[in-house]
PDB file of C-alpha atoms in Angstrom:
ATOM      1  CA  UNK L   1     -94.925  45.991 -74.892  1.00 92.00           C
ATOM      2  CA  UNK L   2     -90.912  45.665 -75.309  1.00 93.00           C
ATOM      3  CA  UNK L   3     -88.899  42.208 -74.040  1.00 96.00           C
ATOM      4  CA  UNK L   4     -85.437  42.697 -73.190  1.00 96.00           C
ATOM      5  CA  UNK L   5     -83.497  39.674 -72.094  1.00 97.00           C
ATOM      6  CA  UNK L   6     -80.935  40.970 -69.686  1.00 96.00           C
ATOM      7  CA  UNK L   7     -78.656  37.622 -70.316  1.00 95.00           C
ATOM      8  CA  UNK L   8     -79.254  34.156 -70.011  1.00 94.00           C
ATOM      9  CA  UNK L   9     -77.014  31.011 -69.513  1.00 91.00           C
ATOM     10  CA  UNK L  10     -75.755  28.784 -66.801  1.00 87.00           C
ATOM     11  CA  UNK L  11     -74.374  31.971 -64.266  1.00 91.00           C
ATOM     12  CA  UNK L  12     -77.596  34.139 -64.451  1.00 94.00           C
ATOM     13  CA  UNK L  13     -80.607  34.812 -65.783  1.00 95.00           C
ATOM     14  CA  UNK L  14     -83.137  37.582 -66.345  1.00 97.00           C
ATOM     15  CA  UNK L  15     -85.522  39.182 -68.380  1.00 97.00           C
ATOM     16  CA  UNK L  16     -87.798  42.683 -68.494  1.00 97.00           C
ATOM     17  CA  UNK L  17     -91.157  43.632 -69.503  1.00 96.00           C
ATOM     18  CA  UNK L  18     -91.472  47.139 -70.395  1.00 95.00           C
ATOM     19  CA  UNK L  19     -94.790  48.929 -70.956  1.00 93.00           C
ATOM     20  CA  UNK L  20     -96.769  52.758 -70.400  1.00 91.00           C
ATOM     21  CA  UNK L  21     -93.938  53.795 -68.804  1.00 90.00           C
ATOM     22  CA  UNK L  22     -93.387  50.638 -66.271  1.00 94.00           C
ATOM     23  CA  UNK L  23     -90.592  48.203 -66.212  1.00 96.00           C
ATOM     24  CA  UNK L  24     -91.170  44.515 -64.537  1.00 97.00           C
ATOM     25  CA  UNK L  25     -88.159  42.067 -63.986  1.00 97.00           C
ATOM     26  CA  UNK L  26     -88.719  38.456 -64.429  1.00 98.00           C
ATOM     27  CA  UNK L  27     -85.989  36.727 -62.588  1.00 97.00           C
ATOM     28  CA  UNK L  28     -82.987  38.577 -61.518  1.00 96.00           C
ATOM     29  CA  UNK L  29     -80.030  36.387 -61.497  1.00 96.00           C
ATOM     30  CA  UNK L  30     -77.311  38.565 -60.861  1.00 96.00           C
ATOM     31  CA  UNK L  31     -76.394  40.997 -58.407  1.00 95.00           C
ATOM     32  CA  UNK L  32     -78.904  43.771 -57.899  1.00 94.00           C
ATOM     33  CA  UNK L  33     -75.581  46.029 -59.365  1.00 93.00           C
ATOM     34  CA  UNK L  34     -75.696  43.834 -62.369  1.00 95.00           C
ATOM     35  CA  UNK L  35     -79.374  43.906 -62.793  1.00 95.00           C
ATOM     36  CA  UNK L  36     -78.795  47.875 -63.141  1.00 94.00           C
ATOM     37  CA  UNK L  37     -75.573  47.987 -65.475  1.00 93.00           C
ATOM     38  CA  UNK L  38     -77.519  45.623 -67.703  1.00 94.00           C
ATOM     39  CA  UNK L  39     -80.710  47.173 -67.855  1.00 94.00           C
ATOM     40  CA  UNK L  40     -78.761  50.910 -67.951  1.00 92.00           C
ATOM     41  CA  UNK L  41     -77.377  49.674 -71.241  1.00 90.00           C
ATOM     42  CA  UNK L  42     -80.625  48.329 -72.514  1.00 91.00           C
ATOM     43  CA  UNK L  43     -82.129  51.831 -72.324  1.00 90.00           C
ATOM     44  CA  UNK L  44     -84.677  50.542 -69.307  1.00 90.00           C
ATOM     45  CA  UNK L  45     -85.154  53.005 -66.206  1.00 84.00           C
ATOM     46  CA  UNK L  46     -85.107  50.900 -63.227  1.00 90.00           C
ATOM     47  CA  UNK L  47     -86.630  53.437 -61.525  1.00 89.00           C
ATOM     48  CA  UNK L  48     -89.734  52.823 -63.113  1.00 93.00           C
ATOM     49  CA  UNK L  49     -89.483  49.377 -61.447  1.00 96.00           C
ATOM     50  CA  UNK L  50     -93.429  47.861 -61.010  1.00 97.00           C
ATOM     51  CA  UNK L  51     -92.123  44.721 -59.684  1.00 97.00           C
ATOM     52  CA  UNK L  52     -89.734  41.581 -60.036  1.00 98.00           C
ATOM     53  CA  UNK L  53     -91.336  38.218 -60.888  1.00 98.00           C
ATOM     54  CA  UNK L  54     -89.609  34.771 -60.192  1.00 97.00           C
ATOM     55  CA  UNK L  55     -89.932  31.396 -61.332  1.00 95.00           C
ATOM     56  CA  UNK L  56     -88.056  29.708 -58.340  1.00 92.00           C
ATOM     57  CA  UNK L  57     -85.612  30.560 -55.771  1.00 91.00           C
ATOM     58  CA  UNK L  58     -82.529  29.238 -57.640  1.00 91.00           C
ATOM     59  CA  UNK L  59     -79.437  31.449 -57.353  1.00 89.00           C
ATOM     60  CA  UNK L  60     -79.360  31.966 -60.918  1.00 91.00           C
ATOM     61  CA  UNK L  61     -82.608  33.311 -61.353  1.00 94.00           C
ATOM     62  CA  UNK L  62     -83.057  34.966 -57.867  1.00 95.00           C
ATOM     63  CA  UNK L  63     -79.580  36.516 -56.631  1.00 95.00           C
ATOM     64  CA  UNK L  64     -80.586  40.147 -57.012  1.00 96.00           C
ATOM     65  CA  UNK L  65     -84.198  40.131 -56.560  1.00 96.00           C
ATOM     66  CA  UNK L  66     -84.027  40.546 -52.383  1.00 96.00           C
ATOM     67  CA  UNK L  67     -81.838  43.754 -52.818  1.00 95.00           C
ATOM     68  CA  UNK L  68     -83.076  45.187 -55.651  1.00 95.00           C
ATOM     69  CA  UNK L  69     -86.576  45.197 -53.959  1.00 96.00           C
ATOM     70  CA  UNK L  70     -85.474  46.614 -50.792  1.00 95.00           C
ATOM     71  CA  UNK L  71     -83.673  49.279 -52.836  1.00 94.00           C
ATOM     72  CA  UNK L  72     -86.757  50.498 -54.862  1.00 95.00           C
ATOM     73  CA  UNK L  73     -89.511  49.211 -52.842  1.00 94.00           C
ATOM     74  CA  UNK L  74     -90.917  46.935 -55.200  1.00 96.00           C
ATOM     75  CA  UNK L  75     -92.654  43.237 -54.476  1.00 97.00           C
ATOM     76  CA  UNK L  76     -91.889  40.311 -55.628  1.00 97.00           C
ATOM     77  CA  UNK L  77     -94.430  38.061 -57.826  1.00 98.00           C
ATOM     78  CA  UNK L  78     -93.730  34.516 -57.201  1.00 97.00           C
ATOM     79  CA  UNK L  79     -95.283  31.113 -55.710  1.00 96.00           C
ATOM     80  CA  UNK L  80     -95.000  31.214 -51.880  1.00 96.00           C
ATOM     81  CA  UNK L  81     -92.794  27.908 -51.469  1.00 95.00           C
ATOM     82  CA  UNK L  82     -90.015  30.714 -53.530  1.00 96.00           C
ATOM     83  CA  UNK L  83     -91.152  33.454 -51.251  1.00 96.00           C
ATOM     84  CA  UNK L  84     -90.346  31.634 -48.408  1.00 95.00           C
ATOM     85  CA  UNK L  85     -87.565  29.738 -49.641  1.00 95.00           C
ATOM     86  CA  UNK L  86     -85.991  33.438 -49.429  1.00 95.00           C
ATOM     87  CA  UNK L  87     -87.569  35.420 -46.726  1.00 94.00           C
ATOM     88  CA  UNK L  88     -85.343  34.087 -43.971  1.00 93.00           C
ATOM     89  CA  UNK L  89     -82.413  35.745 -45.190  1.00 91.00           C
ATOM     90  CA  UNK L  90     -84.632  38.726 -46.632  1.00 93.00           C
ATOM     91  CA  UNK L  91     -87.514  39.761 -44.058  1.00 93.00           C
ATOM     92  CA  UNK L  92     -88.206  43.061 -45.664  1.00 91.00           C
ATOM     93  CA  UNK L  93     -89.158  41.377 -48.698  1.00 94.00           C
ATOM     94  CA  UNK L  94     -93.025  42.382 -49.961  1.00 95.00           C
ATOM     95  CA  UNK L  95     -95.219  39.085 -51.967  1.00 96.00           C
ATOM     96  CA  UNK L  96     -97.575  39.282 -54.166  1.00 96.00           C
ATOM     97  CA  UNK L  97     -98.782  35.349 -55.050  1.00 96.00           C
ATOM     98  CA  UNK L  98     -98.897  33.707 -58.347  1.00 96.00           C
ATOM     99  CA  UNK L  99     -99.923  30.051 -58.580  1.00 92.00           C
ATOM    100  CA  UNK L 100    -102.159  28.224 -60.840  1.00 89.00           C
ATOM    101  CA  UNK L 101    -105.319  29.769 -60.948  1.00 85.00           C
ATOM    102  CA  UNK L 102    -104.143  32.595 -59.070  1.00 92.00           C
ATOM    103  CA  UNK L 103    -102.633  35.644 -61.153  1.00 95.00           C
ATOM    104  CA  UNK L 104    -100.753  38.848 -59.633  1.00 96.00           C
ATOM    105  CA  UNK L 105    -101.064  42.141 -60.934  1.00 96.00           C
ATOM    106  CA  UNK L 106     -97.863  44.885 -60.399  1.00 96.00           C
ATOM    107  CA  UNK L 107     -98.520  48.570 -62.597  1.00 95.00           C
ATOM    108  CA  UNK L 108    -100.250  46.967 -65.781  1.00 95.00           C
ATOM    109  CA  UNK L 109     -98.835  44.262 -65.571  1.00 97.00           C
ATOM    110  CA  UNK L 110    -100.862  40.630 -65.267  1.00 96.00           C
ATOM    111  CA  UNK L 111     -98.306  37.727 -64.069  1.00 97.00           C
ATOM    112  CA  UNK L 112     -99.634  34.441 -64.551  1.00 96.00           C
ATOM    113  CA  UNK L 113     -97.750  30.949 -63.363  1.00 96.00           C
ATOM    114  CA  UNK L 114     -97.859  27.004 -63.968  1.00 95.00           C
ATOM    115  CA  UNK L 115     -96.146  24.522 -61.974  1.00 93.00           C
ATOM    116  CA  UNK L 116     -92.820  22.951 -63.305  1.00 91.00           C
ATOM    117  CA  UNK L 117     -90.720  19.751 -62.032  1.00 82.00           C
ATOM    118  CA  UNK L 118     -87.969  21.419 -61.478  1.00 80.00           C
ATOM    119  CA  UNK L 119     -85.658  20.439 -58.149  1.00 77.00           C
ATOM    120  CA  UNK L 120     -86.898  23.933 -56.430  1.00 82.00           C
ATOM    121  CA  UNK L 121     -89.430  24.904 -53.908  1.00 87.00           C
ATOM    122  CA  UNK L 122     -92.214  25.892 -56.247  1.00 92.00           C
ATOM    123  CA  UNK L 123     -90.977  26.634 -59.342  1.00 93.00           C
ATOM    124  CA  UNK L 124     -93.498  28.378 -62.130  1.00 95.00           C
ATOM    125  CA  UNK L 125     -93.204  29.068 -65.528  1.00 95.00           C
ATOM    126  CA  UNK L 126     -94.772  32.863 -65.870  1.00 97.00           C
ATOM    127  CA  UNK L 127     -96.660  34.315 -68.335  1.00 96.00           C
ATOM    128  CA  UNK L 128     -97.539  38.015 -68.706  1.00 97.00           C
ATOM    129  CA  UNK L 129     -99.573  40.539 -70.233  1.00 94.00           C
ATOM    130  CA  UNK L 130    -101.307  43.765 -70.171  1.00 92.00           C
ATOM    131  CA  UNK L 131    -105.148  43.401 -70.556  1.00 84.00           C
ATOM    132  CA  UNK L 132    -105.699  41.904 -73.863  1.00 82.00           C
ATOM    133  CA  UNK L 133    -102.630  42.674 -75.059  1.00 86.00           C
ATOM    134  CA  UNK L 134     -99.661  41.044 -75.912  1.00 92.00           C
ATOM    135  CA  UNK L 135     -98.603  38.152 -73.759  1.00 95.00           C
ATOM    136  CA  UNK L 136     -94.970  36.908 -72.889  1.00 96.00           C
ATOM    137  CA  UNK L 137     -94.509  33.563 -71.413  1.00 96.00           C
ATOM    138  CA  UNK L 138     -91.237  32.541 -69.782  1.00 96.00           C
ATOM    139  CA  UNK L 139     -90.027  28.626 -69.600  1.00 94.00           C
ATOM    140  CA  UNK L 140     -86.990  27.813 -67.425  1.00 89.00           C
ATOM    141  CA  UNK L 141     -85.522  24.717 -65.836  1.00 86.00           C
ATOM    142  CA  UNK L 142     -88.694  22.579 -67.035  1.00 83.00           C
ATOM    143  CA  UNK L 143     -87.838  19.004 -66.230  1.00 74.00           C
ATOM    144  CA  UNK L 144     -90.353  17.128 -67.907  1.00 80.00           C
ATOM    145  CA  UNK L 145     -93.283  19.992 -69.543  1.00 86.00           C
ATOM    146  CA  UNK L 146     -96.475  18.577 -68.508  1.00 87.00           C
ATOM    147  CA  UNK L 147     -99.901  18.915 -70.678  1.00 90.00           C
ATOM    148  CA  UNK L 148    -100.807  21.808 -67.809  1.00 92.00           C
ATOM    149  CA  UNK L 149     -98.063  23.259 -68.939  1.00 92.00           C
ATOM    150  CA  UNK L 150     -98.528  22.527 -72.893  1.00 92.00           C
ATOM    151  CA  UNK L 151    -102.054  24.686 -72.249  1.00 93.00           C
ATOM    152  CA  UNK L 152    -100.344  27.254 -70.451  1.00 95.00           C
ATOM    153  CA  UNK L 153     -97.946  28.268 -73.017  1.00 95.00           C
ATOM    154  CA  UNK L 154    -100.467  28.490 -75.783  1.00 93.00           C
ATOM    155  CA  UNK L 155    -101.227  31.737 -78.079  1.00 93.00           C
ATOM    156  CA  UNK L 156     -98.683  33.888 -76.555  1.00 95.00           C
ATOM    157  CA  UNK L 157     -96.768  36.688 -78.409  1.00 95.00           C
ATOM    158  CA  UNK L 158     -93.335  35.752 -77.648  1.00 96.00           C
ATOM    159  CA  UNK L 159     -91.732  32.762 -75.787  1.00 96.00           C
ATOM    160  CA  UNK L 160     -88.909  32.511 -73.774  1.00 97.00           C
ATOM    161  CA  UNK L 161     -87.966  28.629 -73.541  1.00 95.00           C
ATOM    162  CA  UNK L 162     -84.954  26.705 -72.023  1.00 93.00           C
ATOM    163  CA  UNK L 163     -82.886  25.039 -74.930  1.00 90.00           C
ATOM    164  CA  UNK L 164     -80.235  23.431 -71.928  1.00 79.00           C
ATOM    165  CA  UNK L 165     -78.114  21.296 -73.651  1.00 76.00           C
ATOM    166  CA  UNK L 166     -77.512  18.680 -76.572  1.00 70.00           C
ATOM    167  CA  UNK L 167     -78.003  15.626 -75.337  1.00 70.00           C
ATOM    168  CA  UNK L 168     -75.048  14.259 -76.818  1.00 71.00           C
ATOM    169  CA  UNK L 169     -72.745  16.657 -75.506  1.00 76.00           C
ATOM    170  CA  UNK L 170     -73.967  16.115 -71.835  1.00 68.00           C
ATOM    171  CA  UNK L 171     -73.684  12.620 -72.476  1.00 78.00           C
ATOM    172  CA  UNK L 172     -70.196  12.941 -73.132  1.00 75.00           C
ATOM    173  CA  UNK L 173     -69.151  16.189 -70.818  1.00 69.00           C
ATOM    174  CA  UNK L 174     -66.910  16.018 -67.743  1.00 75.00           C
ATOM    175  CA  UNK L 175     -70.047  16.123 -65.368  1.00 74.00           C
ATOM    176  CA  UNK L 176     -70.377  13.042 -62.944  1.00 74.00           C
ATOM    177  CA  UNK L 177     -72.918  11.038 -63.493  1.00 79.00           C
ATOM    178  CA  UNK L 178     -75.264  11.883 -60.683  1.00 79.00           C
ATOM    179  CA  UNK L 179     -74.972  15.353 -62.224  1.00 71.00           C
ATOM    180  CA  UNK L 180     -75.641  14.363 -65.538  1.00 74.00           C
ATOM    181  CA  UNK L 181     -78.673  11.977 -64.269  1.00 69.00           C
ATOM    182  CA  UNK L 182     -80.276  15.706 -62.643  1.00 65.00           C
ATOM    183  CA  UNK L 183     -80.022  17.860 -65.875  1.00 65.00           C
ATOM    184  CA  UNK L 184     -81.160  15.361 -67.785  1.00 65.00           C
ATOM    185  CA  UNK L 185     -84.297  13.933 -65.234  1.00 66.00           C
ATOM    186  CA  UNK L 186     -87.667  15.374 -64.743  1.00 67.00           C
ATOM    187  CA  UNK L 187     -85.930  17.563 -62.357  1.00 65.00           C
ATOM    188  CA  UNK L 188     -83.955  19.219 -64.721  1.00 69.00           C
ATOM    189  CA  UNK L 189     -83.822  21.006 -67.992  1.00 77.00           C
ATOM    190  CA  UNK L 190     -85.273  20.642 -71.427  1.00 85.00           C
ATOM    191  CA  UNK L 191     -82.702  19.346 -73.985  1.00 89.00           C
ATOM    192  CA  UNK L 192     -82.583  21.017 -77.717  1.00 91.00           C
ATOM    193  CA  UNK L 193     -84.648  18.304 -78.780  1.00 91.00           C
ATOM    194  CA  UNK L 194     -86.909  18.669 -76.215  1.00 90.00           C
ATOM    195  CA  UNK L 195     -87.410  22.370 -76.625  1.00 92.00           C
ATOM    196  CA  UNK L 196     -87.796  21.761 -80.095  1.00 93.00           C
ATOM    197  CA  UNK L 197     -90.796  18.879 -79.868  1.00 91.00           C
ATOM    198  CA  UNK L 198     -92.381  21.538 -77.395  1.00 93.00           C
ATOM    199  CA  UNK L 199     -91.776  24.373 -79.638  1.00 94.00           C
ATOM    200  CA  UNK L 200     -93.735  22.189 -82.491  1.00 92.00           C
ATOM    201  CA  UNK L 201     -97.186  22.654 -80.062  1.00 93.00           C
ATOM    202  CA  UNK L 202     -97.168  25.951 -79.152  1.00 95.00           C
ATOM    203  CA  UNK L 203     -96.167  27.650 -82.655  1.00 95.00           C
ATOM    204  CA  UNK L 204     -99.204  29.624 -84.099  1.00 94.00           C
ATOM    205  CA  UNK L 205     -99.868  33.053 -86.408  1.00 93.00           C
ATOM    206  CA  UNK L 206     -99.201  35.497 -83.270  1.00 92.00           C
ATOM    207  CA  UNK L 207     -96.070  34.115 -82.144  1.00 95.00           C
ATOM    208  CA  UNK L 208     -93.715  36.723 -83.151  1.00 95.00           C
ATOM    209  CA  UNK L 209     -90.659  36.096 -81.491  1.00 96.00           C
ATOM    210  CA  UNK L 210     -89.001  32.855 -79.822  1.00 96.00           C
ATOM    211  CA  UNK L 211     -86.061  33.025 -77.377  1.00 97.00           C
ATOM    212  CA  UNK L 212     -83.994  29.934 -76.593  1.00 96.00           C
ATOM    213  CA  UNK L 213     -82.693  30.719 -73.179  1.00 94.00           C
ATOM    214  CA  UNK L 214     -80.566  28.984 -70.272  1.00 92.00           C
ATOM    215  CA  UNK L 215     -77.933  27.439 -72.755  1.00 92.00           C
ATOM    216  CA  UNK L 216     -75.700  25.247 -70.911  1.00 87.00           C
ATOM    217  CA  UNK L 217     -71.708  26.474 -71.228  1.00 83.00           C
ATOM    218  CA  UNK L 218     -70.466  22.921 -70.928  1.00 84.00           C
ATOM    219  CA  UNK L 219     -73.359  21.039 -73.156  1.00 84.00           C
ATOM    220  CA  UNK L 220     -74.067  23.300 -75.189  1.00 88.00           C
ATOM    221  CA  UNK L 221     -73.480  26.228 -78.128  1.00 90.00           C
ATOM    222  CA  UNK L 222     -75.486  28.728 -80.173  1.00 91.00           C
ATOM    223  CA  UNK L 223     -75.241  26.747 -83.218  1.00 94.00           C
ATOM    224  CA  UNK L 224     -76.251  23.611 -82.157  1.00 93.00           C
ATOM    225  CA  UNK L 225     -79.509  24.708 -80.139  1.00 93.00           C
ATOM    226  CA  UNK L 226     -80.505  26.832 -83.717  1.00 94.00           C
ATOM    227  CA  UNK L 227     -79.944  23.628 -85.468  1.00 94.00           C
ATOM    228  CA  UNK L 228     -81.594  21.876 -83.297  1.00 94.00           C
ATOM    229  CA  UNK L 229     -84.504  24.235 -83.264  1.00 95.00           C
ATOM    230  CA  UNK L 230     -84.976  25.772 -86.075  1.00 94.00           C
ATOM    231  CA  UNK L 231     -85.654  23.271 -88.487  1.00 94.00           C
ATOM    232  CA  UNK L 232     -88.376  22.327 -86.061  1.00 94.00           C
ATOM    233  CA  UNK L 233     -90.033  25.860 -86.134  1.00 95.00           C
ATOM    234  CA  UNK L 234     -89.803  26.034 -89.995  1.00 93.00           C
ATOM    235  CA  UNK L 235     -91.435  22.377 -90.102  1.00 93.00           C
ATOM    236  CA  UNK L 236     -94.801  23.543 -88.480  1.00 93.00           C
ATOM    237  CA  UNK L 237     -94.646  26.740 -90.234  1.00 91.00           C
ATOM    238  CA  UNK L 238     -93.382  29.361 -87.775  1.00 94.00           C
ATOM    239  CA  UNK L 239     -93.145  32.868 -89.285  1.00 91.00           C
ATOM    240  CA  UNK L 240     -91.732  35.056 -86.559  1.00 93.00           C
ATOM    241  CA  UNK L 241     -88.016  35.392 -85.535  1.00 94.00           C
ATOM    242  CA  UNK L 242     -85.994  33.101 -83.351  1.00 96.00           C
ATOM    243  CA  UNK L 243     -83.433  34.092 -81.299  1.00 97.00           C
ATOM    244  CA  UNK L 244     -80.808  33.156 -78.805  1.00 96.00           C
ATOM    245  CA  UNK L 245     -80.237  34.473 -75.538  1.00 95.00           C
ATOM    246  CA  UNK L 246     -76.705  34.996 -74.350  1.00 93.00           C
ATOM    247  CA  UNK L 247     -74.994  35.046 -70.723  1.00 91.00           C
ATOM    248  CA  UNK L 248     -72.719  38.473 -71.312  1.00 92.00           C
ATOM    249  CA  UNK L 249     -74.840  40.267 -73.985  1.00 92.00           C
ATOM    250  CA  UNK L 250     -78.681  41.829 -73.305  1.00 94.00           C
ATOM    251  CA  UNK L 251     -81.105  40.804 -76.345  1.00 94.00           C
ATOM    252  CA  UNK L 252     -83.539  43.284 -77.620  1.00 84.00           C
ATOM    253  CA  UNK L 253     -85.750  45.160 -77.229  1.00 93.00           C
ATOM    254  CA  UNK L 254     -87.749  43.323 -79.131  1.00 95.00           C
ATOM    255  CA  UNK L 255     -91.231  44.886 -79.898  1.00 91.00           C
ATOM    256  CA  UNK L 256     -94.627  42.730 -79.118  1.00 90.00           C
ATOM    257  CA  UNK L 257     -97.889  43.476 -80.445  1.00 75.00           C
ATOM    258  CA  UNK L 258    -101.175  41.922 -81.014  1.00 57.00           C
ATOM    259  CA  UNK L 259    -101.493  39.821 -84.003  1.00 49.00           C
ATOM    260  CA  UNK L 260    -103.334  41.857 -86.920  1.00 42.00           C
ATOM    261  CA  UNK L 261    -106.641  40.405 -87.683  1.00 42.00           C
ATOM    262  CA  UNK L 262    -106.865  38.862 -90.886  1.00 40.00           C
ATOM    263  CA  UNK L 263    -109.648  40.927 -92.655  1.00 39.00           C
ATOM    264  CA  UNK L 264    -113.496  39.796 -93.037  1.00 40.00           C
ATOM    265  CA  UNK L 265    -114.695  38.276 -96.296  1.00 42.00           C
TER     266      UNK L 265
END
């Protein structure tokens, strides 16, 4: 299986899954044109499109999923308060439901999802696999992670987690109050610090790869979320690579496999 983050940040945000010759989107936060120049460069074939998975209805994670599934004919993979948060507007779409306890399946792929407090319809954090394979999980606009959530993101192969902001600069940024009260409320996003405390659970052998995603333009940098974070991962012993996702710039591929057995004594 190959992760390639198609850019991440405050103005869009989305993510593929590529594997025996199928591709499937998870989120699609820019225009379905967008989606396609981005992918294009990442060496992906859209046209081997299996699906497009959603955590919520959000522009910024959902802009281009309602055209670019009428254009190839693919469903989407989602709770149904984010199906119908956009089938007015879209009629033609196709669903496929993912919920707790309920998983969807689109080519070989498995998509799992978890609740989250974030200010949407029914947001999910996703998690997906093949099988027994390798499994990606993907953590946006978390609000407050709960210990369903904690489980959730356990023993996965790579990790795609919201590092929003430093809480000092949000503190101190230009955003009124109110604003600043959302990001930082159950409602909102995870802070650096945050990301990092949650990062401290979930690290084990067979994570390979971590992604720090949905970095904030006004309350945030690249610098501050690694130093926030990485000291963190090297406290509990993480031995994979950590990365940052950026809003102009796809990241990857980045190659997932299962962890190799230690052998019997």
């Amino acid at each position: 299986m190959r992760l390639v983050v198609l850019g991440s940040g405050s103005k869009g945000n989305a993510l593929a899954v590529a594997a025996e010759g199928a591709v499937l989107l998870v989120d699609a936060g820019f225009s379905a044109r967008e989606l396609e120049r981005r992918a294009a460069a990442a060496g992906l074939a859209l046209d081997h499109l299996v699906g497009i998975a959603l955590t919520h209805e959000h522009g910024d994670h959902a802009t281009g999923a309602p055209m670019l599934a009428k254009r190839l004919g693919v469903p989407l993979l989602c709770s149904a308060g984010t199906y119908g948060a956009l089938l007015p507007r879209s009629p033609w779409l196709r669903h496929r439901r993912v919920t707790l306890g309920q998983s969807a399946e689109a080519g070989p792929f498995v998509v799992e999802g978890c609740p989250t407090s974030h200010d949407a319809a029914e947001p999910l954090a996703l998690r997906v696999r093949i099988g027994d394979g390798p499994a990606v999980g993907v953590a946006y606009d978390l609000g407050r992670p709960s210990a369903a959530l904690r489980w959730f993101l356990r023993e996965l192969s790579a990790l795609v987690l919201e590092a929003n902001h430093d809480e000092v600069l949000l503190r101190t940024s230009e955003y009124p109050a109110a604003v600043r009260q959302r990001i930082a409320g159950a409602g909102g996003h995870l802070s650096n610090r945050a990301c990092a405390e949650l990062l401290g659970e979930l690290v084990h052998p067979g994570l390979a790869h971590v992604v720090l995603a949905h970095l904030s333009e006004r309350c945030n940098t690249e610098v501050d979320a690694r130093g926030t974070v990485g000291p963190a991962l090297a406290a509990v012993g993480f031995g994979g690579a950590l990365h940052v996702a950026r809003q102009h710039h796809v990241l990857g591929p980045l190659e997932l496999s299962l962890p190799v057995a230690p052998p019997v004594r």
